[in-house]
Coordinates of C-alpha atoms in Angstrom, one line a residue:
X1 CA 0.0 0.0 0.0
X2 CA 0.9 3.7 -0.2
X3 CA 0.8 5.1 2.9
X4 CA 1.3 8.8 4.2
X5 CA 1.6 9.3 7.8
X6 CA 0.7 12.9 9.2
X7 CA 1.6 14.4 12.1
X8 CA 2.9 17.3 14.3
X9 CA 5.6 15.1 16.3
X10 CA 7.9 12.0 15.2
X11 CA 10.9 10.8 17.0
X12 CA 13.6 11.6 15.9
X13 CA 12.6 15.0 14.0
X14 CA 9.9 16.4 16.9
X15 CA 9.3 15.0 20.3
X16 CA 7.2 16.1 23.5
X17 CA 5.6 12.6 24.2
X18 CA 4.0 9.5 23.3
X19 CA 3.0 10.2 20.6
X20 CA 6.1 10.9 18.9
X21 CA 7.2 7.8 19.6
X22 CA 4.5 6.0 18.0
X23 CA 4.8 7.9 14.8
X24 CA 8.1 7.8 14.5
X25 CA 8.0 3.6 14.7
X26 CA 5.4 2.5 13.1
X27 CA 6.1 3.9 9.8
X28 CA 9.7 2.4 9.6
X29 CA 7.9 -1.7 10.8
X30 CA 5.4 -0.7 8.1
X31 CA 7.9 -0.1 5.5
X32 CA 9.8 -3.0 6.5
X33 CA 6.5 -5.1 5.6
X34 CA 6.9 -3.9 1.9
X35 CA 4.5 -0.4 1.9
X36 CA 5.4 2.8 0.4
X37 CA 5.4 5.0 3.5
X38 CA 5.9 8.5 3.7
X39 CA 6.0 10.8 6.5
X40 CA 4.9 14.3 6.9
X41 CA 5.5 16.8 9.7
X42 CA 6.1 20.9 10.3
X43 CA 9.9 21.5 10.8
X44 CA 10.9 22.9 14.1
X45 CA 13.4 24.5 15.4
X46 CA 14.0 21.1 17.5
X47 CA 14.0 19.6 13.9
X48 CA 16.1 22.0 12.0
X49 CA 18.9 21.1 15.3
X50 CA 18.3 17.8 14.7
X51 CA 19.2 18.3 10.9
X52 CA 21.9 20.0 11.8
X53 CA 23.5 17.5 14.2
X54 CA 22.8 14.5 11.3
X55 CA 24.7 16.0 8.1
X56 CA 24.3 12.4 7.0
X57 CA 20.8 12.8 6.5
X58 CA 20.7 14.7 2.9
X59 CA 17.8 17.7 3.0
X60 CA 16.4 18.2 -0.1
X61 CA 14.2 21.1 -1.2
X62 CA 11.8 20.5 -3.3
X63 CA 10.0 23.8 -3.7
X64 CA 8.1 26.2 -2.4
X65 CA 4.3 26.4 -2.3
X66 CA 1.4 28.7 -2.0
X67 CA -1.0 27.8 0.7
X68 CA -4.7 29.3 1.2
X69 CA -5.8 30.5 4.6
X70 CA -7.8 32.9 5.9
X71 CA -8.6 34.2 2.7
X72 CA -5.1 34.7 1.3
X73 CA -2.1 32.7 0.1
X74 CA 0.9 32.4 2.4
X75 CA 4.3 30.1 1.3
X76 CA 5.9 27.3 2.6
X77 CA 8.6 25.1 1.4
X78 CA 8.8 21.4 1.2
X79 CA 12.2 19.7 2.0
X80 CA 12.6 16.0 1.9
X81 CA 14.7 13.5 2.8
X82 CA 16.0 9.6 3.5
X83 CA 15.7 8.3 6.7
X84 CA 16.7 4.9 7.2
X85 CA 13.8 3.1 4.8
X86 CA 11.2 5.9 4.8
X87 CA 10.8 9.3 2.8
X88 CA 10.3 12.1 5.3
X89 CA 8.6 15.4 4.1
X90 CA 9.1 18.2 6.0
X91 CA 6.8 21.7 6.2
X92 CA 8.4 24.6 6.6
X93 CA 7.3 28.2 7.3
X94 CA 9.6 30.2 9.8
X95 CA 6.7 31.9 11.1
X96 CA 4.5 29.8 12.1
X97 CA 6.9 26.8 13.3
X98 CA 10.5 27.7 13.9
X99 CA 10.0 28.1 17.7
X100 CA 11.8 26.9 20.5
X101 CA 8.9 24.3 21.6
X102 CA 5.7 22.7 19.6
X103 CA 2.9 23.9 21.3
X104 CA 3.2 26.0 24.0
X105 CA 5.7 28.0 26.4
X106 CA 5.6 28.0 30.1
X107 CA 2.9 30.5 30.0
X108 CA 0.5 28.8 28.0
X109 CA -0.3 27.7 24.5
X110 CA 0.5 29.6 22.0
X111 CA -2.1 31.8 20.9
X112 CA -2.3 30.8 16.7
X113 CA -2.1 27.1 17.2
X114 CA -5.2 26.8 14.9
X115 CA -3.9 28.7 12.3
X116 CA -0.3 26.8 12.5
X117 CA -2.0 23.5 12.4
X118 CA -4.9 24.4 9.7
X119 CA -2.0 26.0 7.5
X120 CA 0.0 22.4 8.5
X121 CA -2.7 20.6 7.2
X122 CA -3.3 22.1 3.9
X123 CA 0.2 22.3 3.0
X124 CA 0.2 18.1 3.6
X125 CA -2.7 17.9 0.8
X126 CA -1.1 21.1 -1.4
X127 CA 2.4 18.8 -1.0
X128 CA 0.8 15.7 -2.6
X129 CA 0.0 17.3 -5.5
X130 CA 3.4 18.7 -6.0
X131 CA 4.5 15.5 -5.9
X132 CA 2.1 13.9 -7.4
X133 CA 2.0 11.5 -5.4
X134 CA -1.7 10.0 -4.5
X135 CA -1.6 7.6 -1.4
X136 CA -4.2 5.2 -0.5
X137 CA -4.2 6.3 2.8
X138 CA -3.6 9.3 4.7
X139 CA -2.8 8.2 8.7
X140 CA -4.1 10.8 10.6
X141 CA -2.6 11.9 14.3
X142 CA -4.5 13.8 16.8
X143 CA -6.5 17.4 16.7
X144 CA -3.2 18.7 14.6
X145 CA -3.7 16.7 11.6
X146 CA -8.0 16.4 11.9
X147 CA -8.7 19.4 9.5
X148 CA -7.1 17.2 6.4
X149 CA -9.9 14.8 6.0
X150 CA -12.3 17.7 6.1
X151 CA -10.7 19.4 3.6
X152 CA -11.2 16.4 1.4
X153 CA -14.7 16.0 1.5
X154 CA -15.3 19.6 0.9
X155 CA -12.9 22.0 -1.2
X156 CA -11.1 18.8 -2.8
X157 CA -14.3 16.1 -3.4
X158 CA -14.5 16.9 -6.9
X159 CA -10.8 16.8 -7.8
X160 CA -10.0 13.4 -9.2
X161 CA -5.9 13.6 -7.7
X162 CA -7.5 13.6 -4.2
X163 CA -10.9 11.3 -4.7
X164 CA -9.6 7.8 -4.1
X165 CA -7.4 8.9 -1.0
X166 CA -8.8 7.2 2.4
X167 CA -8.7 8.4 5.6
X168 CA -7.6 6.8 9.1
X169 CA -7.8 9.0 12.3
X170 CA -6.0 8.2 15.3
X171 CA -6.7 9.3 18.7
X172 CA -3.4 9.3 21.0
X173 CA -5.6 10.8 24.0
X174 CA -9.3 12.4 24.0
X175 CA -8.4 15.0 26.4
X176 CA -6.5 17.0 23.8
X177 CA -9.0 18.3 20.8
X178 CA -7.7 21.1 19.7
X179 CA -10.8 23.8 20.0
X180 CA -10.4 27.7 19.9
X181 CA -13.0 30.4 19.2
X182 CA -15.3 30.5 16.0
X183 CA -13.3 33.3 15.3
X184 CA -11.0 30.6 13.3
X185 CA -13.5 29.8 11.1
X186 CA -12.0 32.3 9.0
X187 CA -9.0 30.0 8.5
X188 CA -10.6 27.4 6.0
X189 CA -10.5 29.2 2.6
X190 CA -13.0 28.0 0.0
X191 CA -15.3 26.6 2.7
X192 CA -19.0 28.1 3.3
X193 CA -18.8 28.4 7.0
X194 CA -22.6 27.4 7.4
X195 CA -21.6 24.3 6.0
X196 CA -19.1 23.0 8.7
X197 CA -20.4 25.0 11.8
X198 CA -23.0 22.5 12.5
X199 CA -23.5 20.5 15.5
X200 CA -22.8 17.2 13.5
X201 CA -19.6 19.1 12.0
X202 CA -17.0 20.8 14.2
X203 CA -18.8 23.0 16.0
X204 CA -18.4 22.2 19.7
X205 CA -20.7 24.3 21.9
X206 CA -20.3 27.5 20.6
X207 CA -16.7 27.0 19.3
X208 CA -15.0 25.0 16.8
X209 CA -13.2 21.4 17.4
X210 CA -10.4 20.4 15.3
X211 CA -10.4 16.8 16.7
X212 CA -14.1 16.3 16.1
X213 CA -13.9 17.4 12.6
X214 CA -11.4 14.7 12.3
X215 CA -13.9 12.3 14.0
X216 CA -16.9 13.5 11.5
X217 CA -15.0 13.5 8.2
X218 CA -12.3 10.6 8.5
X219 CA -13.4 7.4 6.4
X220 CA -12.4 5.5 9.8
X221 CA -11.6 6.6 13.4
X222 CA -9.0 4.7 15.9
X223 CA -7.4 4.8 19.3
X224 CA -4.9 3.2 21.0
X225 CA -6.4 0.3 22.9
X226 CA -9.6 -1.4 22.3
X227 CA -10.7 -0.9 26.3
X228 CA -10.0 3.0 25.4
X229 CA -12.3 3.0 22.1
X230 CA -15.1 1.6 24.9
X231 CA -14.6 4.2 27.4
X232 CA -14.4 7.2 25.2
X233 CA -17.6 6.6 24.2
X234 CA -19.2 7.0 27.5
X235 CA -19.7 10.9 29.2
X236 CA -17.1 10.2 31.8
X237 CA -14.0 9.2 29.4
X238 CA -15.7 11.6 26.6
X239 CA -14.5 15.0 27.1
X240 CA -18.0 15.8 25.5
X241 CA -17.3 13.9 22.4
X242 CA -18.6 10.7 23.6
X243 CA -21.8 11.4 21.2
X244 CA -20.3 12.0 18.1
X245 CA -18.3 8.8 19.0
X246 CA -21.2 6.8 19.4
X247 CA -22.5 7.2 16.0
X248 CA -19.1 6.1 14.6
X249 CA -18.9 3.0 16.7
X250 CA -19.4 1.1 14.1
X251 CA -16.2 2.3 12.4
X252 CA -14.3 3.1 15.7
X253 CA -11.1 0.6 16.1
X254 CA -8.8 0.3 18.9
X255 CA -5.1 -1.0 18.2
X256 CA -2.5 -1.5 20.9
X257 CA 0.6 0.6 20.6
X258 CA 3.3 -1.4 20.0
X259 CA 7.0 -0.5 21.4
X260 CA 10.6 -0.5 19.3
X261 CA 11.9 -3.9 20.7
X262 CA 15.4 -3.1 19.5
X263 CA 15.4 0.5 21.7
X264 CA 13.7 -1.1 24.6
X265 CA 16.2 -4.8 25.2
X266 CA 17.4 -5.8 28.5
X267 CA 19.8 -8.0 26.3
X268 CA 21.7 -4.6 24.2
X269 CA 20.3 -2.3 26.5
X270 CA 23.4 0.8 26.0
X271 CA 22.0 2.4 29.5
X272 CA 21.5 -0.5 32.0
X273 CA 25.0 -1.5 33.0
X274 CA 24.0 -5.4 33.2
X275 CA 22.7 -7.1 30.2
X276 CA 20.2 -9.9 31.3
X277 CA 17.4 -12.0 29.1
X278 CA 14.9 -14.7 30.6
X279 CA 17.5 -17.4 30.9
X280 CA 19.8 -15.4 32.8
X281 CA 17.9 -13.1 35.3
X282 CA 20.9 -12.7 37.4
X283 CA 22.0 -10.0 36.5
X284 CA 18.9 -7.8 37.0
X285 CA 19.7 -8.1 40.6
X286 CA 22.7 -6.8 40.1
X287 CA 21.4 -4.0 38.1
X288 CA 18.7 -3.4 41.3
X289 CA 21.9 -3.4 43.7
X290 CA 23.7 -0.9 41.7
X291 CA 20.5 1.1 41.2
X292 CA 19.6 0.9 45.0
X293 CA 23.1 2.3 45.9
X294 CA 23.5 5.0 43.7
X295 CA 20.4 6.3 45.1
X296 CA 21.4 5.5 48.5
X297 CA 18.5 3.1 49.0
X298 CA 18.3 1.2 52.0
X299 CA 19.9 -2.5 50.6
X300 CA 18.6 -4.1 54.3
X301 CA 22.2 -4.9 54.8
X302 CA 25.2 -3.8 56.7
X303 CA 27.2 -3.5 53.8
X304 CA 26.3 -1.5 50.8
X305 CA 28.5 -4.0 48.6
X306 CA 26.4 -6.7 49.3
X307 CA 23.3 -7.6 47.7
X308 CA 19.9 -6.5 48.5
X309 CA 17.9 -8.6 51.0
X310 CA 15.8 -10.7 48.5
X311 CA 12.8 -10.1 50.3
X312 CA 12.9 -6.5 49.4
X313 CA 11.0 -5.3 46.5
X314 CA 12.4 -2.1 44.6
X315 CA 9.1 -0.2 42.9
X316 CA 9.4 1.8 40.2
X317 CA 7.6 4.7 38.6
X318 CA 8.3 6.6 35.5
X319 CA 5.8 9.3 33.7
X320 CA 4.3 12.6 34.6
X321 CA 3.2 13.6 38.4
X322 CA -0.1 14.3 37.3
X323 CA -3.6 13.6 38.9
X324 CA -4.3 11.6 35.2
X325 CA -1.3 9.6 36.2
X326 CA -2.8 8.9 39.7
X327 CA -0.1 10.6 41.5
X328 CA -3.4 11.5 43.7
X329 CA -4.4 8.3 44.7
X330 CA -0.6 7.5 45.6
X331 CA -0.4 10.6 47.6
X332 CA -3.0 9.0 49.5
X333 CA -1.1 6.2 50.6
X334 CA 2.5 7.5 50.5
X335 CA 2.5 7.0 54.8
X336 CA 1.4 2.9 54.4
X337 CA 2.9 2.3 51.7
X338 CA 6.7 3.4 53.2
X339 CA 5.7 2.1 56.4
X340 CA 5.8 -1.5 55.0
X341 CA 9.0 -3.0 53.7
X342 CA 9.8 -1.7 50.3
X343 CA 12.0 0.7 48.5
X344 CA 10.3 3.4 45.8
X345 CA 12.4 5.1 43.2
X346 CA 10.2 8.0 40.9
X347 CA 11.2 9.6 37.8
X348 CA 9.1 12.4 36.1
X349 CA 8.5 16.0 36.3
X350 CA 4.7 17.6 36.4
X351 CA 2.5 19.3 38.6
X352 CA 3.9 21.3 41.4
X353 CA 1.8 20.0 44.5
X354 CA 3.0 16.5 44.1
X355 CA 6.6 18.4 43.4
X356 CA 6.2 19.7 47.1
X357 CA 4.8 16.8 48.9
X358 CA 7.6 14.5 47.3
X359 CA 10.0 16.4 48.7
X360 CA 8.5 16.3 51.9
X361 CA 7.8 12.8 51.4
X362 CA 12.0 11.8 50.6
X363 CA 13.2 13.9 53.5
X364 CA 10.9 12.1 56.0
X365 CA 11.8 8.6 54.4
X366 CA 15.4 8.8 53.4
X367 CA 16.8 5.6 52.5
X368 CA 13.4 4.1 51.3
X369 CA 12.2 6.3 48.6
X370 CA 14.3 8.0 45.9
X371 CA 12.7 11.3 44.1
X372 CA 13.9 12.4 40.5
X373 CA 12.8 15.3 39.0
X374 CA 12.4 15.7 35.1
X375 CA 13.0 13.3 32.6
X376 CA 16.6 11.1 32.3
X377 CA 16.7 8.6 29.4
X378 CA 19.4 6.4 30.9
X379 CA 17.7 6.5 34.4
X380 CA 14.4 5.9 32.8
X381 CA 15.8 2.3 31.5
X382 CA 18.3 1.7 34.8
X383 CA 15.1 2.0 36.5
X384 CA 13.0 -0.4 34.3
X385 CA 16.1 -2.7 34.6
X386 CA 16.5 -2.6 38.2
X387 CA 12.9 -2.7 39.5
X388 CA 10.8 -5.7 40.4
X389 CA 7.6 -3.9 40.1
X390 CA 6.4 -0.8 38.4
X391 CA 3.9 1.7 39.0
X392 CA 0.8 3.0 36.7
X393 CA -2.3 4.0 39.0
X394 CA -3.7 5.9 36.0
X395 CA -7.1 7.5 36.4
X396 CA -7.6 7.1 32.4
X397 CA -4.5 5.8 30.1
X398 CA -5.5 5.4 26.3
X399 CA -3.0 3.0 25.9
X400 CA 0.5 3.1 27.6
X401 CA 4.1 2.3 27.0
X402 CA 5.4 2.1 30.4
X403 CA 4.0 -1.5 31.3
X404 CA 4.9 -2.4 28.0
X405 CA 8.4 -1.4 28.3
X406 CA 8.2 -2.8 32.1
X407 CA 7.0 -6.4 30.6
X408 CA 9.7 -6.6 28.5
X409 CA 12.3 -5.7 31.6
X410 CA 10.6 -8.7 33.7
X411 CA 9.1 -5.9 35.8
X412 CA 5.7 -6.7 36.9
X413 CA 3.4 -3.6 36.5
X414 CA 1.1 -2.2 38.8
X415 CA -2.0 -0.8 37.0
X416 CA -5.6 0.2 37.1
X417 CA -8.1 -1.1 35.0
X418 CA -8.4 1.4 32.4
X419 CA -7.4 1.9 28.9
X420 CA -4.8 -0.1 27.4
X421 CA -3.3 -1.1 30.8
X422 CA -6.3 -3.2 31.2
X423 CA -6.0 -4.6 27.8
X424 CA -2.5 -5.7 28.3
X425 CA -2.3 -6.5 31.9
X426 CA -4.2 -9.8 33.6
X427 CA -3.8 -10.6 37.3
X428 CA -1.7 -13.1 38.3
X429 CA -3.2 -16.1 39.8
X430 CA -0.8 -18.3 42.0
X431 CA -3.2 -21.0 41.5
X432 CA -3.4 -21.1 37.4
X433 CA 0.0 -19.4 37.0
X434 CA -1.7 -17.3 34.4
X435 CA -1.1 -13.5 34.2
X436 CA 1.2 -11.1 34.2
X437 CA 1.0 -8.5 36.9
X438 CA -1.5 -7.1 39.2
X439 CA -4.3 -4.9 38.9
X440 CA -7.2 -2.7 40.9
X441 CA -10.7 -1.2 39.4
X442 CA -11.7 1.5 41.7
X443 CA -9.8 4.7 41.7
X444 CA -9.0 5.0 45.3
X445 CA -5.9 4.9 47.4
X446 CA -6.8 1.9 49.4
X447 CA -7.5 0.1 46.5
X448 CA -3.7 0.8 44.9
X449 CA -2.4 -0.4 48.3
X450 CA -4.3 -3.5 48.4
X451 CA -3.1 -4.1 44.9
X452 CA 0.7 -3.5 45.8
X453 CA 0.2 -5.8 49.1
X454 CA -0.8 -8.7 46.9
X455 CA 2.1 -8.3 44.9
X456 CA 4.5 -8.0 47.7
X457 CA 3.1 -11.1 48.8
X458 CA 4.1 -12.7 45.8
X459 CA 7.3 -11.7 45.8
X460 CA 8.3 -13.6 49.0
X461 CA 7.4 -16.1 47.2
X462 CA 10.1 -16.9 44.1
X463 CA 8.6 -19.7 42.1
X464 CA 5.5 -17.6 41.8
X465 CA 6.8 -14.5 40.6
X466 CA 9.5 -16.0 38.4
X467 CA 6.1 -17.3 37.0
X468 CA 5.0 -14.0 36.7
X469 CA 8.2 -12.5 35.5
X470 CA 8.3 -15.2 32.6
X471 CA 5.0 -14.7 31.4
X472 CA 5.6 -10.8 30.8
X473 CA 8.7 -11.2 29.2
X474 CA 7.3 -13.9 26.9
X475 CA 4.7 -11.2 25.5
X476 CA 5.5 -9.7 22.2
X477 CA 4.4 -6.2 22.2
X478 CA 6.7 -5.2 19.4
X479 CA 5.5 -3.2 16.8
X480 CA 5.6 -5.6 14.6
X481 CA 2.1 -7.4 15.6
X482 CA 0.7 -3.4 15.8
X483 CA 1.6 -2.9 12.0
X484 CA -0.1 -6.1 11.0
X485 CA -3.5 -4.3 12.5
X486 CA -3.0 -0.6 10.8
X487 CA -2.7 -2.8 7.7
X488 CA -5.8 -4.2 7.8
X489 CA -7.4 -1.2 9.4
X490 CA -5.9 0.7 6.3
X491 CA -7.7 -1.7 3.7
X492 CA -11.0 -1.2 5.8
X493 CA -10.3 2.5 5.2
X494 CA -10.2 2.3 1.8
X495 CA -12.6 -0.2 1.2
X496 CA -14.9 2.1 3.3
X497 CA -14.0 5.0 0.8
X498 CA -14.8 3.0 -2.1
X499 CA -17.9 2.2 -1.0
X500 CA -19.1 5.8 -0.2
X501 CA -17.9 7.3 -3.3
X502 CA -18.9 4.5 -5.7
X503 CA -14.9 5.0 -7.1
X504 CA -13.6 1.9 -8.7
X505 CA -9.9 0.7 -7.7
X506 CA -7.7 -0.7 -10.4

């Protein structure tokens, strides 16, 4: 197939999260499966750096090229280049994208992110044509890349270039839809505002939602976990959208993020200081010893050269200090939970309350808990290395990487119910020796603690939670498996554009 990936943020170009990640994997699996994939994505100044720091990587201009918006026509130039088996398009207008972040400042967001992202999106169709190049699909990510596919059903459904190109919307997380005054109405040339501000088109009470209109006009709509496709189509995991949702069920997918399996290897792992597999767990203890004194971790020895008492679980957590993340529901149990027999190492950076009471919460507990502010990639992986069980009491979480990325580390995870944590992580049962971690439903405190208690229990107890340990790192959650499902989500697409437009494929 011929496939065109869109989106505002792809490792290695563009990065402020997840979703960076995924677009910058799946493409490269998908070529490697024989596809034509392209990628497309505004270059930044974190891009143009990048660039700059890869010579190797041979930037091509291609040329520059007008773009309509709010009533006039402003340029941009298309660059392209070779990385590793992919073609990667780059948009690039000064103006509107060489800044020092992607979205926002410290202060806020900034203020013409609808007319960045509206000009972003034309540019990707006006592009095409330059290059005449007409994919089957178009892979659509998030509120940034949602006014495309109404573009094509309005200004371009009569032009034959554009008429057999389908659409695939993916949702990376609800809670970000991109909506700003109907003001910015003014910002899609050639459209009949009447005809789009419509409560089953993108207006969104009283204001205009990029994100829906990629919901309403996309040939097929997607998220990240199958769970998550459920929830979002309820009012308390639908931001409001849970409607317009509804009436696409029936062409609403969830796939399962995948993670890159050669990045994320306990056996090649550049950052962990012990390489260890399933055959020879060994040396993830030594890993958790190193880890434990660095940090100055309490080993339950008298001797800091000595190995951890065995009977001591290191838990882990990685990701944002946010309420979404369930730092509130920890913050609950912080006393309990360091009152029992257990050493906690965090890594992330967030909101400033659970800054504070961390702070508190290390001085009062020196020796058992370790706090680390801000984001460290080689600590992130020392600390999936070292752990024995890792932490993700999210409140929602569309899909996840940390448990992945934990499961691969023999790591058990600790998760709630929700999202793609509960579509990838099953209890453990002593009994059945089926599962591979331990979970909770209800978002409480006492609930998390309960949930860490059994696993501690489990832990004293190594035949069982080698048992555990195994079955996690047998899992393939590579993106590999992932791939195989856009695939067939991608010939859905099309066939589903066939289908409405009466077009007949060659």
């Amino acid at each position: 197939m011929k496939i065109l990936a869109a989106t505002s943020e792809a490792v290695p170009f563009a990065k402020t999260g997840g979703l960076a990640d995924v677009t910058g994997a799946l493409p490269l699996v998908l070529s490697e499966k024989g596809h034509d994939v392209r990628l497309v994505l505004p270059q930044y100044a974190m891009t143009k750096k990048w660039l700059d720091n890869n010579p190797q990587f041979a930037v091509q201009r291609i040329n520059g090229i007008d773009v309509p918006i709010k009533g006039i026509s402003i340029k941009c130039i298309v660059e392209e280049l070779r990385y590793k088996n992919i073609t990667v398009y780059l948009i690039k207008n000064n103006d509107y994208f060489l800044r020092d972040e992607l979205y926002s400042t410290k202060s806020g967001d900034y203020e013409d992110n609808a007319e960045r992202f509206v000009f972003f999106s034309r540019a990707v169709l006006k592009m095409l044509r330059l290059k005449n190049w007409s994919p089957d699909v178009i892979h659509l990510n998030d509120w940034q890349t949602s006014p495309i596919p109404l573009f094509l059903k309005t200004v371009y459904k009569d032009d034959p270039f554009y008429s057999s190109i389908a659409t695939i919307l993916t949702i990376h997380n609800l809670g970000y839809q991109g909506v700003f005054p109907s003001s910015e109405l003014e910002l899609f040339s050639g459209i009949n505002p009447a005809e789009i501000f419509t409560m089953d088109r993108i207006e969104f009470y009283g204001k205009i939602n990029l994100l829906k209109a990629g919901i309403v006009y996309a040939d097929i709509v997607n998220t990240v976990s199958p769970k998550y496709a459920q929830e979002i189509q309820t009012p308390e995991c639908g931001y409001g959208l849970d409607g317009v949702l509804k009436q696409r069920s029936h062409e609403l997918y969830g796939i399962i993020n995948g993670i890159d399996y050669d990045a994320w290897n306990p056996s090649t792992d550049k950052e962990i200081l012990h390489h260890y597999n399933l055959e020879c767990l060994e040396n993830k203890r030594l890993n958790k010893l190193n880890l434990m004194n660095y940090f100055h971790l309490e080993t339950g020895t008298e001797s800091p050269q000595i190995e951890p008492d065995e009977k001591i679980p290191l838990i882990g957590l990685v990701g944002r200090l946010a309420a979404q993340k369930g730092l509130d529901i920890l913050a609950e149990i912080f006393e309990p939970l360091l009152s029992m027999d257990i050493r906690l190492i965090l890594l992330g950076s967030g909101e400033e309350k659970y800054h504070s009471l961390l702070q508190k919460i290390a001085k009062k507990y020196r020796g058992k808990i370790s706090v680390n502010f801000g984001y460290n990639e080689e600590l992130a992986h020392r600390i999936y290395a070292s752990s024995d069980m890792f932490l993700m009491p999210s409140h929602y979480e569309p899909c996840g990487l940390g448990q992945l990325i934990s499961l691969r580390y023999g790591t058990v995870p600790i998760v709630r119910e929700t999202g793609g944590l509960s579509d990838t992580i099953e209890e453990f049962d002593p009994l059945s020796g089926i599962g591979n971690g331990f979970t909770f439903t209800e978002y409480s405190g006492k609930a998390l603690l309960r949930a860490i208690k059994r696993a501690c229990y489990v832990y004293q107890h190594n035949t069982d939670w080698q048992r555990c340990v195994s079955n996690g790192m047998n899992q393939d959650y590579s993106w590999s498996n992932s791939a195989i499902e856009y695939v067939k989500l991608y010939r859905r697409a099309v066939a589903s554009k066939v289908r409405s437009s009466g077009i007949q494929k060659l």
